[in-house]
XYZ file of C-alpha atoms in Angstrom:
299
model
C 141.862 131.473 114.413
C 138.272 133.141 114.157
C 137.258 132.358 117.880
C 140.827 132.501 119.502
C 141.642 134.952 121.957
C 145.069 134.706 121.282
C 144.691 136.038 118.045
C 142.813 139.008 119.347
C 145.544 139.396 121.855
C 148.228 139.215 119.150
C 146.367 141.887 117.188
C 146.031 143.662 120.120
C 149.885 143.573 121.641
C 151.163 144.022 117.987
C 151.161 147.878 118.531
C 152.146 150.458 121.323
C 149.973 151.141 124.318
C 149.385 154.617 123.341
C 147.642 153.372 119.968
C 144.722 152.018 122.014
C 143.398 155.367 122.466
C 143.789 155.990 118.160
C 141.818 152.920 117.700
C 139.123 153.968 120.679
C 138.949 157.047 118.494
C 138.716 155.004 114.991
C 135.829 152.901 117.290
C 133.993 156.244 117.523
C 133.120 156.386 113.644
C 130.662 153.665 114.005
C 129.448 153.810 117.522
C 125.694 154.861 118.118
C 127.428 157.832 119.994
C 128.505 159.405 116.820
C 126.170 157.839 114.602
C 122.962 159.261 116.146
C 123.888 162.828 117.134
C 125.427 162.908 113.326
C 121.934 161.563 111.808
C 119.970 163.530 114.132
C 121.318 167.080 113.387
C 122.058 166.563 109.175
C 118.285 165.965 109.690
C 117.386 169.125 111.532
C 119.804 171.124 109.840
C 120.501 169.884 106.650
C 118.105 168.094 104.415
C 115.006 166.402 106.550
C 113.374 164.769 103.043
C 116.762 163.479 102.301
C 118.256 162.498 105.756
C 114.605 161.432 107.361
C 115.503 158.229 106.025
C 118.750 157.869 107.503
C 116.674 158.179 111.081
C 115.076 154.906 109.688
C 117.391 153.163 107.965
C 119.876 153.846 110.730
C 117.215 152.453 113.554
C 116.669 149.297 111.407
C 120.525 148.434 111.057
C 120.549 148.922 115.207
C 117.535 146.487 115.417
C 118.886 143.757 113.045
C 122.374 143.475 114.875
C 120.597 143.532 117.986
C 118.694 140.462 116.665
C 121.203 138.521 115.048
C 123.587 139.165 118.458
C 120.853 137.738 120.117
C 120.485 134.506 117.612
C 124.260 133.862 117.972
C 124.812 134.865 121.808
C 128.769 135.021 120.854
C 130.879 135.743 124.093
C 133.715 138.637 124.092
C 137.116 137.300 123.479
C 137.814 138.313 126.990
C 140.900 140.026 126.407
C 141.863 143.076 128.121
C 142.687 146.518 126.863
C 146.347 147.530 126.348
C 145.550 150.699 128.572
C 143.056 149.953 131.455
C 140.044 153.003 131.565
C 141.351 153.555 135.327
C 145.233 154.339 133.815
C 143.423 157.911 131.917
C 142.582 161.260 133.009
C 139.079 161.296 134.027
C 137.890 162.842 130.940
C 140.198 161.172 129.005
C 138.354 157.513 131.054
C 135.253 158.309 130.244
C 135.739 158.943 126.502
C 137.833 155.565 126.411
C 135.876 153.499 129.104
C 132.295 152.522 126.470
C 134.324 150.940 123.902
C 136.631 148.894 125.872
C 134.222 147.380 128.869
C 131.856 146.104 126.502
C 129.207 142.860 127.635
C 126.713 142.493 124.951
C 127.354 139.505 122.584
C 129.976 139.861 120.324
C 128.835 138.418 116.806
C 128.359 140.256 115.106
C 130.040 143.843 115.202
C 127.648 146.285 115.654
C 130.353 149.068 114.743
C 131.315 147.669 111.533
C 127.829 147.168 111.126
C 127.026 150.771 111.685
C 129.723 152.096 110.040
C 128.912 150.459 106.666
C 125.599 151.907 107.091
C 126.145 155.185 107.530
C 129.488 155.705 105.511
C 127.471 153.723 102.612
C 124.470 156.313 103.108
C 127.010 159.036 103.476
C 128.617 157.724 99.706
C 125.612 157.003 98.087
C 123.363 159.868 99.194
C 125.139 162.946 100.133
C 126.496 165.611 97.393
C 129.734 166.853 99.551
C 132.871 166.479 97.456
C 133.276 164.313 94.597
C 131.093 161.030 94.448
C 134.356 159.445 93.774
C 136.170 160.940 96.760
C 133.269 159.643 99.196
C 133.336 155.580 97.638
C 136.578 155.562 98.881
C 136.070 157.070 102.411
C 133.085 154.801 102.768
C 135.069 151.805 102.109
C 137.923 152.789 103.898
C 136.231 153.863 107.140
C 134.090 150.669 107.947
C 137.440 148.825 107.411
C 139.186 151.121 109.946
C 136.540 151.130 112.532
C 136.305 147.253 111.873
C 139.949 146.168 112.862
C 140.406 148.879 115.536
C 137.575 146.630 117.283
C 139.868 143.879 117.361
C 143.128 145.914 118.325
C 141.202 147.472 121.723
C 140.906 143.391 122.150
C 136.541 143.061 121.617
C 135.695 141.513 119.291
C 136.940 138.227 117.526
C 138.329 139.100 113.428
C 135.099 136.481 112.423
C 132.760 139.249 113.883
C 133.630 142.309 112.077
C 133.874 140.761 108.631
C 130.889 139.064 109.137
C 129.472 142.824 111.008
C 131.000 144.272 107.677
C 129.013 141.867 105.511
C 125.587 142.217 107.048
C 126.333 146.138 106.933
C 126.407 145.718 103.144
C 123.766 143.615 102.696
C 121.446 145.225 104.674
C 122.189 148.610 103.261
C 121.701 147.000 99.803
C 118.080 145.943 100.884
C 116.841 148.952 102.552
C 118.163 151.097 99.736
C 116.223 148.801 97.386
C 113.198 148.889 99.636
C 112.942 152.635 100.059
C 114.063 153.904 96.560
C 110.776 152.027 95.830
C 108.568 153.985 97.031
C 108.282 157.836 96.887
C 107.839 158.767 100.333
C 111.170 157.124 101.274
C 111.102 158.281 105.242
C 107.605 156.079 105.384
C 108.983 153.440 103.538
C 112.570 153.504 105.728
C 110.319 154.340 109.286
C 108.543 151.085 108.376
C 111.078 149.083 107.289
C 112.488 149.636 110.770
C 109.481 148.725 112.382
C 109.545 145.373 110.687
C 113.323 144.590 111.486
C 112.509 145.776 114.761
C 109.590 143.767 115.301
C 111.333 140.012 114.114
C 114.367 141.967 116.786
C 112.006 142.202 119.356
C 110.536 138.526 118.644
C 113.720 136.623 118.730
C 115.853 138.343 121.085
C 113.331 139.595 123.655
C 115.721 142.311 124.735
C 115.237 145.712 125.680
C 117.276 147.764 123.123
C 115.134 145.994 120.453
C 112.205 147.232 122.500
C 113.829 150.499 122.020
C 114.553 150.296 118.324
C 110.603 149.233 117.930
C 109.636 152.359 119.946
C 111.553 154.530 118.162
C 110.902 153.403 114.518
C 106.769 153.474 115.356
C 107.097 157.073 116.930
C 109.155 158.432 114.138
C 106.844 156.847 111.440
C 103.826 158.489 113.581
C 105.777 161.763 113.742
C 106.260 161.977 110.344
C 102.556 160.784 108.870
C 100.803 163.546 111.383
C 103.847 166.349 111.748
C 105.223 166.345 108.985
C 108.264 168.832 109.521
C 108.991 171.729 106.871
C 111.568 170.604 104.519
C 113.418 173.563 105.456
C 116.263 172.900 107.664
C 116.986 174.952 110.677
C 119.468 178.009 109.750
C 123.005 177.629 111.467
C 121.974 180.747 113.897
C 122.589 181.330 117.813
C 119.570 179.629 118.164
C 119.584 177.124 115.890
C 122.778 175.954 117.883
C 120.996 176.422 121.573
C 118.686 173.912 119.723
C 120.698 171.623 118.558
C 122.722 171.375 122.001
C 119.187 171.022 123.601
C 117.988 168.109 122.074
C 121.595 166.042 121.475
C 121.495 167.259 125.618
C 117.602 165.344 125.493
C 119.484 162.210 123.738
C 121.941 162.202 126.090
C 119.618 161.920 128.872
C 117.540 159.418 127.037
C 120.817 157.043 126.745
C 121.249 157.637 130.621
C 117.725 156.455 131.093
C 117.982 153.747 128.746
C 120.676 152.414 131.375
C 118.642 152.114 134.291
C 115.199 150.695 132.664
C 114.776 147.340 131.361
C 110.937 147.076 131.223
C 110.226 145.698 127.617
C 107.421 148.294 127.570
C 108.812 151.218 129.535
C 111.966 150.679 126.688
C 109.366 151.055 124.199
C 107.845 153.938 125.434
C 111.177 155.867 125.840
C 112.272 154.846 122.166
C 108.509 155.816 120.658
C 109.053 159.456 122.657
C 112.310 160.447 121.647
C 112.231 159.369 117.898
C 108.908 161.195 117.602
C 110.449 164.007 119.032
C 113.358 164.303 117.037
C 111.206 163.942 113.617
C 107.970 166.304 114.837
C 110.403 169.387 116.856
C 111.191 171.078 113.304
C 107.569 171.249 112.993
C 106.371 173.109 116.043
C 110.193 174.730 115.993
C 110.202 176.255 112.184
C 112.485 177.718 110.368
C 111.625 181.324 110.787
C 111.760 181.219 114.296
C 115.520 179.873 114.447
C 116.431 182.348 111.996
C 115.592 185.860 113.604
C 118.217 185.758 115.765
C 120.439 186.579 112.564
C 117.501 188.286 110.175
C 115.752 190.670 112.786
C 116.760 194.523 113.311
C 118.031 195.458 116.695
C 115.491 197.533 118.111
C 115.917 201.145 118.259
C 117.432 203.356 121.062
């Protein structure tokens, strides 16, 4: 049953067509495509002592499924989507296209696994709504995201509950690692680096290069730029900003596709994370907010 692509198929053909795109959409919740733009700007414009170590914790869940996919070298159930990529609008294709032609190992689920993380972090560690309110989305989400892995026909059902389960353990350590300690974005930036490092040692891959890269540049960011704890006002320009550097991420995923160099991968991953942690510090606060505070001039 747990390695059977007719059970994935069942899953799979037990619901319309149209539903594929609902569960590509469900897929979203814990794909590094939401999960990193979502980190990224709660950082800049939220809370960066509080979310900082998201950046980390977040990079260190990436690194450990990345290893453990690696370990395991699971094949995709081979199944086909109930609506092919080339069936959809263009726009509608591209949207759809990442989470259905997938060829990295399967085992576990990197989704599920990402989507315990950072609906756990988002339960645990945020203040919107009632504490309550946001156990139950947190549970409820990772579930979601889980089976509509198996419904766009994936992932085997073994590899998101076991994706689920190393979401929760994992989030278990690293919260017991980095509650620890006082500065928590050190603690989380190097807890990353370690994950990534025993990544990087067993799998030899490039996106554990990557994770490595990016957990040393943010820690570096963060011990010698130290951003303001003040997060960017939600101005014009605190917008322009935040479309310029999820823009810069963008282009860093497109360059991610076309290099496989261990070291170039490292490089790229060091760059960007330091970027995203050290910009609030050479882009403060006051400068985002005059577009909003400052006095037209006079006439």
């Amino acid at each position: 049953m747990w390695f059977e692509p007719a059970t994935v198929e069942a899953v799979r053909d037990a619901f319309p067509e149209w539903m594929a795109l609902l569960f590509a959409v469900l897929s979203y919740l814990g794909s590094v495509w939401f999960v990193a733009p979502v980190v990224v700007l709660a950082f800049w414009f939220v809370d960066r002592r509080r979310f900082a170590p998201w950046l980390g914790i977040v990079m260190g869940g990436y690194a450990l499924m990345v290893g453990i996919k690696s370990v395991f070298a699971v094949s995709r159930p081979g199944v086909g989507p109930a609506i092919e990529p080339a069936a959809l609008p263009t726009v509608a294709g591209l949207f759809y296209a990442p989470l259905v032609e997938v060829h990295t190992p399967a085992f576990p689920s990197g989704h599920a696994l990402a989507a315990v993380v950072v609906w756990g972090m988002f339960a645990l560690e945020s203040d919107v709504g009632r504490r309550r309110d946001r156990l139950v989305v947190a549970g409820l989400i990772p579930i979601l995201v889980a089976f509509s892995r198996v419904a766009v026909g994936v992932h085997y059902p073994i590899d998101v509950v076991v994706g689920l389960g190393v979401g929760v353990t994992y989030l278990v350590v690293a919260f017991a690692v980095v509650r620890r300690i006082d500065d928590r974005a050190t603690a989380a930036f190097g807890l990353a680096a370690t994950v990534g490092v025993v990544a990087l040692a067993v799998s030899a891959e490039p996106d554990a290069a990557t994770l490595l890269g990016g957990a040393v540049g943010a820690l570096v960011a963060w011990r010698l730029a130290t951003p303001p704890r003040d997060p960017w006002p939600r101005t014009p320009t605190g917008a322009g900003l935040a479309v310029a550097g999820v823009g810069s991420l963008g282009l860093v995923a497109l360059v991610l596709t076309v290099t496989d160099g261990l070291l170039a991968r490292w490089i790229v991953g060091f760059v960007a994370a330091a970027t995203v942690v050290s910009l609030p510090a050479f882009v403060p606060s006051r400068i985002t907010r005059r577009s909003s505070t400052e006095p037209e001039p006079a006439r």
